[in-house]
Structures are given as C-alpha cells and as structure tokens.
DNA sequence: TGAGTGATTGACT
DNA sequence: GTCAATCACTCAT
C-alpha cells in the first residue's frame, strides 16, 4: 500500500481511504482505528456543507487536501472529514466508522459503558472515542501533527451504496464500506 | 430577529 | 418503532 492515501477527488478518495489507519495522539493518550466506512461529499453537491460556497464554517473544506474538517451538529455531536481534491473545490470524505486498533481502554473511558463493537460504529461515536472536537478543525493528517494516516489493511470487498442521514441528493451512491466489517454503522 | 433544519445518538414505548 | 437533546447555521420575515 502507498505511504500516503490518494486524496484526488472525493469520489475516488472515499473508497481509497477504506482500510487506512487513522491515529490521534492526544494529551490523554493514543487512539487509532482502521477506516471501514466513508462518504464522499463533492463539489456542486447539494448535500455538502460546501454547496453554498466558502463560509467561516466550511473554510477548511476549500483548503488543501489532507486536513481535517470537523463540524458540530445536532447541538451535541462532532463529525470528522478528510479534505480531498485540489484546493478550492470544497470536497471532503466523511469518516463514518472505524475499527478500533489502539487505545481501546481510552475509547471505552470516553464512550462510557458500551459494547466494544459500538465504540466507533458511527460518525459521532468515533469522534468521541478518538477525542476529536472542533479544536482539531483544520489539522493535517499528512504533515506529522497529532493526527496521522498510515497504510493499514487492504479491504477484500467494498460495498457502494447511498449516503445516510441526508435529505438532498439521496440517490447518489457515494457511501462506501468494507463488506462484512462489524463496525460499519448501518448496512 | 425568528423559525426551521441538520452528514446523530441514546433512551424510552 | 418514536422522540428528545440542543447549537450552529440558513433562509425568510
């Protein structure tokens, strides 16, 4: 596997990111997990936060690839994206689920008393388990800060289907997950 | 300035 | 299965 992921266009990067290991070195300790579920949010995509152009909130999406776009939603949850594509396009890949690899004890502590299979099986669950919040918005996964992206496993089979939780562009098959992985948020 | 919505989750019936 | 939690943002007065 390549030393760096292909962050060309979001639609190519979303399946390409499956199997990569996302690592967060926080003051509390290190957590890491394999990416097992992603969604692509494209330029000119009505479901994307970048659809209405660059704003203070979405500024990171319009920056160079390889940075994290972290946003707050439903008054209580964070979700994390990896910005893709040439700077200025406003594309990103939402990380929807991870398979825990390191820092399980810290994840359990952050998530409370839930079964291990539910530690990171959803976009807001994994940010809580990894300790990701809006202070990490704009952090790079390529330039050696507290976040890293390393080659992980090569998925045997990738399933492509429609995205979850959106009300526009609901027929676009821009969600990808590793077939049979128990940490995928929904089938 | 106010109503509506949201890339969700967990608790409850 | 339904629904509340609760804030940032968008769009309509």
mmCIF file with all atom_site columns, N, CA and C in Angstrom, chain A residues 34-61:
data_model
loop_
_atom_site.group_PDB
_atom_site.id
_atom_site.type_symbol
_atom_site.label_atom_id
_atom_site.label_alt_id
_atom_site.label_comp_id
_atom_site.label_asym_id
_atom_site.label_entity_id
_atom_site.label_seq_id
_atom_site.pdbx_PDB_ins_code
_atom_site.Cartn_x
_atom_site.Cartn_y
_atom_site.Cartn_z
_atom_site.occupancy
_atom_site.B_iso_or_equiv
_atom_site.pdbx_formal_charge
_atom_site.auth_seq_id
_atom_site.auth_comp_id
_atom_site.auth_asym_id
_atom_site.auth_atom_id
_atom_site.pdbx_PDB_model_num
ATOM 1  N N  . UNK A 1 34 ? -8.880  1.541  12.102 1.00 0.00 ? 34 UNK A N  1
ATOM 2  C CA . UNK A 1 34 ? -8.943  1.403  10.647 1.00 0.00 ? 34 UNK A CA 1
ATOM 3  C C  . UNK A 1 34 ? -10.243 2.026  10.130 1.00 0.00 ? 34 UNK A C  1
ATOM 4  N N  . UNK A 1 35 ? -10.136 2.774  9.057  1.00 0.00 ? 35 UNK A N  1
ATOM 5  C CA . UNK A 1 35 ? -11.319 3.366  8.444  1.00 0.00 ? 35 UNK A CA 1
ATOM 6  C C  . UNK A 1 35 ? -12.099 2.264  7.719  1.00 0.00 ? 35 UNK A C  1
ATOM 7  N N  . UNK A 1 36 ? -13.362 2.076  8.095  1.00 0.00 ? 36 UNK A N  1
ATOM 8  C CA . UNK A 1 36 ? -14.142 0.996  7.485  1.00 0.00 ? 36 UNK A CA 1
ATOM 9  C C  . UNK A 1 36 ? -15.397 1.509  6.767  1.00 0.00 ? 36 UNK A C  1
ATOM 10 N N  . UNK A 1 37 ? -15.707 2.797  6.920  1.00 0.00 ? 37 UNK A N  1
ATOM 11 C CA . UNK A 1 37 ? -16.902 3.343  6.263  1.00 0.00 ? 37 UNK A CA 1
ATOM 12 C C  . UNK A 1 37 ? -16.689 4.819  5.975  1.00 0.00 ? 37 UNK A C  1
ATOM 13 N N  . UNK A 1 38 ? -16.985 5.243  4.740  1.00 0.00 ? 38 UNK A N  1
ATOM 14 C CA . UNK A 1 38 ? -16.787 6.635  4.331  1.00 0.00 ? 38 UNK A CA 1
ATOM 15 C C  . UNK A 1 38 ? -17.940 7.102  3.448  1.00 0.00 ? 38 UNK A C  1
ATOM 16 N N  . UNK A 1 39 ? -18.062 8.419  3.337  1.00 0.00 ? 39 UNK A N  1
ATOM 17 C CA . UNK A 1 39 ? -18.979 9.006  2.362  1.00 0.00 ? 39 UNK A CA 1
ATOM 18 C C  . UNK A 1 39 ? -18.279 10.160 1.659  1.00 0.00 ? 39 UNK A C  1
ATOM 19 N N  . UNK A 1 40 ? -18.527 10.307 0.361  1.00 0.00 ? 40 UNK A N  1
ATOM 20 C CA . UNK A 1 40 ? -17.936 11.398 -0.415 1.00 0.00 ? 40 UNK A CA 1
ATOM 21 C C  . UNK A 1 40 ? -18.903 12.575 -0.482 1.00 0.00 ? 40 UNK A C  1
ATOM 22 N N  . UNK A 1 41 ? -18.393 13.760 -0.213 1.00 0.00 ? 41 UNK A N  1
ATOM 23 C CA . UNK A 1 41 ? -19.160 14.997 -0.398 1.00 0.00 ? 41 UNK A CA 1
ATOM 24 C C  . UNK A 1 41 ? -18.439 15.839 -1.426 1.00 0.00 ? 41 UNK A C  1
ATOM 25 N N  . UNK A 1 42 ? -19.102 16.032 -2.562 1.00 0.00 ? 42 UNK A N  1
ATOM 26 C CA . UNK A 1 42 ? -18.462 16.552 -3.762 1.00 0.00 ? 42 UNK A CA 1
ATOM 27 C C  . UNK A 1 42 ? -18.703 18.053 -3.950 1.00 0.00 ? 42 UNK A C  1
ATOM 28 N N  . UNK A 1 43 ? -17.954 18.629 -4.888 1.00 0.00 ? 43 UNK A N  1
ATOM 29 C CA . UNK A 1 43 ? -18.238 19.982 -5.337 1.00 0.00 ? 43 UNK A CA 1
ATOM 30 C C  . UNK A 1 43 ? -19.592 19.959 -6.043 1.00 0.00 ? 43 UNK A C  1
ATOM 31 N N  . UNK A 1 44 ? -20.353 21.018 -5.938 1.00 0.00 ? 44 UNK A N  1
ATOM 32 C CA . UNK A 1 44 ? -21.688 21.085 -6.551 1.00 0.00 ? 44 UNK A CA 1
ATOM 33 C C  . UNK A 1 44 ? -22.580 19.932 -6.095 1.00 0.00 ? 44 UNK A C  1
ATOM 34 N N  . UNK A 1 45 ? -22.491 19.594 -4.825 1.00 0.00 ? 45 UNK A N  1
ATOM 35 C CA . UNK A 1 45 ? -23.277 18.520 -4.228 1.00 0.00 ? 45 UNK A CA 1
ATOM 36 C C  . UNK A 1 45 ? -24.191 19.185 -3.193 1.00 0.00 ? 45 UNK A C  1
ATOM 37 N N  . UNK A 1 46 ? -25.496 19.161 -3.449 1.00 0.00 ? 46 UNK A N  1
ATOM 38 C CA . UNK A 1 46 ? -26.446 19.885 -2.597 1.00 0.00 ? 46 UNK A CA 1
ATOM 39 C C  . UNK A 1 46 ? -26.457 19.360 -1.164 1.00 0.00 ? 46 UNK A C  1
ATOM 40 N N  . UNK A 1 47 ? -25.940 18.164 -0.959 1.00 0.00 ? 47 UNK A N  1
ATOM 41 C CA . UNK A 1 47 ? -25.902 17.605 0.396  1.00 0.00 ? 47 UNK A CA 1
ATOM 42 C C  . UNK A 1 47 ? -24.650 18.037 1.148  1.00 0.00 ? 47 UNK A C  1
ATOM 43 N N  . UNK A 1 48 ? -23.725 18.675 0.466  1.00 0.00 ? 48 UNK A N  1
ATOM 44 C CA . UNK A 1 48 ? -22.461 19.037 1.091  1.00 0.00 ? 48 UNK A CA 1
ATOM 45 C C  . UNK A 1 48 ? -22.530 20.401 1.762  1.00 0.00 ? 48 UNK A C  1
ATOM 46 N N  . UNK A 1 49 ? -21.835 20.536 2.881  1.00 0.00 ? 49 UNK A N  1
ATOM 47 C CA . UNK A 1 49 ? -21.773 21.830 3.562  1.00 0.00 ? 49 UNK A CA 1
ATOM 48 C C  . UNK A 1 49 ? -21.130 22.885 2.678  1.00 0.00 ? 49 UNK A C  1
ATOM 49 N N  . UNK A 1 50 ? -20.338 22.473 1.712  1.00 0.00 ? 50 UNK A N  1
ATOM 50 C CA . UNK A 1 50 ? -19.630 23.427 0.861  1.00 0.00 ? 50 UNK A CA 1
ATOM 51 C C  . UNK A 1 50 ? -20.497 23.930 -0.290 1.00 0.00 ? 50 UNK A C  1
ATOM 52 N N  . UNK A 1 51 ? -21.720 23.402 -0.395 1.00 0.00 ? 51 UNK A N  1
ATOM 53 C CA . UNK A 1 51 ? -22.576 23.694 -1.558 1.00 0.00 ? 51 UNK A CA 1
ATOM 54 C C  . UNK A 1 51 ? -22.832 25.185 -1.726 1.00 0.00 ? 51 UNK A C  1
ATOM 55 N N  . UNK A 1 52 ? -23.027 25.898 -0.616 1.00 0.00 ? 52 UNK A N  1
ATOM 56 C CA . UNK A 1 52 ? -23.355 27.321 -0.692 1.00 0.00 ? 52 UNK A CA 1
ATOM 57 C C  . UNK A 1 52 ? -22.130 28.213 -0.687 1.00 0.00 ? 52 UNK A C  1
ATOM 58 N N  . UNK A 1 53 ? -20.988 27.609 -0.952 1.00 0.00 ? 53 UNK A N  1
ATOM 59 C CA . UNK A 1 53 ? -19.779 28.416 -1.040 1.00 0.00 ? 53 UNK A CA 1
ATOM 60 C C  . UNK A 1 53 ? -19.024 28.486 0.273  1.00 0.00 ? 53 UNK A C  1
ATOM 61 N N  . UNK A 1 54 ? -17.892 29.131 0.204  1.00 0.00 ? 54 UNK A N  1
ATOM 62 C CA . UNK A 1 54 ? -16.986 29.193 1.347  1.00 0.00 ? 54 UNK A CA 1
ATOM 63 C C  . UNK A 1 54 ? -17.533 30.114 2.442  1.00 0.00 ? 54 UNK A C  1
ATOM 64 N N  . UNK A 1 55 ? -17.619 29.624 3.648  1.00 0.00 ? 55 UNK A N  1
ATOM 65 C CA . UNK A 1 55 ? -18.036 30.396 4.814  1.00 0.00 ? 55 UNK A CA 1
ATOM 66 C C  . UNK A 1 55 ? -17.005 30.102 5.919  1.00 0.00 ? 55 UNK A C  1
ATOM 67 N N  . UNK A 1 56 ? -17.064 30.832 7.015  1.00 0.00 ? 56 UNK A N  1
ATOM 68 C CA . UNK A 1 56 ? -16.134 30.534 8.115  1.00 0.00 ? 56 UNK A CA 1
ATOM 69 C C  . UNK A 1 56 ? -16.202 29.072 8.538  1.00 0.00 ? 56 UNK A C  1
ATOM 70 N N  . UNK A 1 57 ? -17.416 28.522 8.539  1.00 0.00 ? 57 UNK A N  1
ATOM 71 C CA . UNK A 1 57 ? -17.558 27.128 8.954  1.00 0.00 ? 57 UNK A CA 1
ATOM 72 C C  . UNK A 1 57 ? -16.888 26.178 7.978  1.00 0.00 ? 57 UNK A C  1
ATOM 73 N N  . UNK A 1 58 ? -17.083 26.424 6.672  1.00 0.00 ? 58 UNK A N  1
ATOM 74 C CA . UNK A 1 58 ? -16.637 25.452 5.669  1.00 0.00 ? 58 UNK A CA 1
ATOM 75 C C  . UNK A 1 58 ? -15.290 25.809 5.054  1.00 0.00 ? 58 UNK A C  1
ATOM 76 N N  . UNK A 1 59 ? -14.643 26.814 5.612  1.00 0.00 ? 59 UNK A N  1
ATOM 77 C CA . UNK A 1 59 ? -13.392 27.288 5.028  1.00 0.00 ? 59 UNK A CA 1
ATOM 78 C C  . UNK A 1 59 ? -12.377 26.164 4.812  1.00 0.00 ? 59 UNK A C  1
ATOM 79 N N  . UNK A 1 60 ? -12.276 25.273 5.800  1.00 0.00 ? 60 UNK A N  1
ATOM 80 C CA . UNK A 1 60 ? -11.284 24.203 5.711  1.00 0.00 ? 60 UNK A CA 1
ATOM 81 C C  . UNK A 1 60 ? -11.527 23.304 4.506  1.00 0.00 ? 60 UNK A C  1
ATOM 82 N N  . UNK A 1 61 ? -12.820 23.109 4.170  1.00 0.00 ? 61 UNK A N  1
ATOM 83 C CA . UNK A 1 61 ? -13.149 22.245 3.023  1.00 0.00 ? 61 UNK A CA 1
ATOM 84 C C  . UNK A 1 61 ? -12.573 22.792 1.724  1.00 0.00 ? 61 UNK A C  1
#
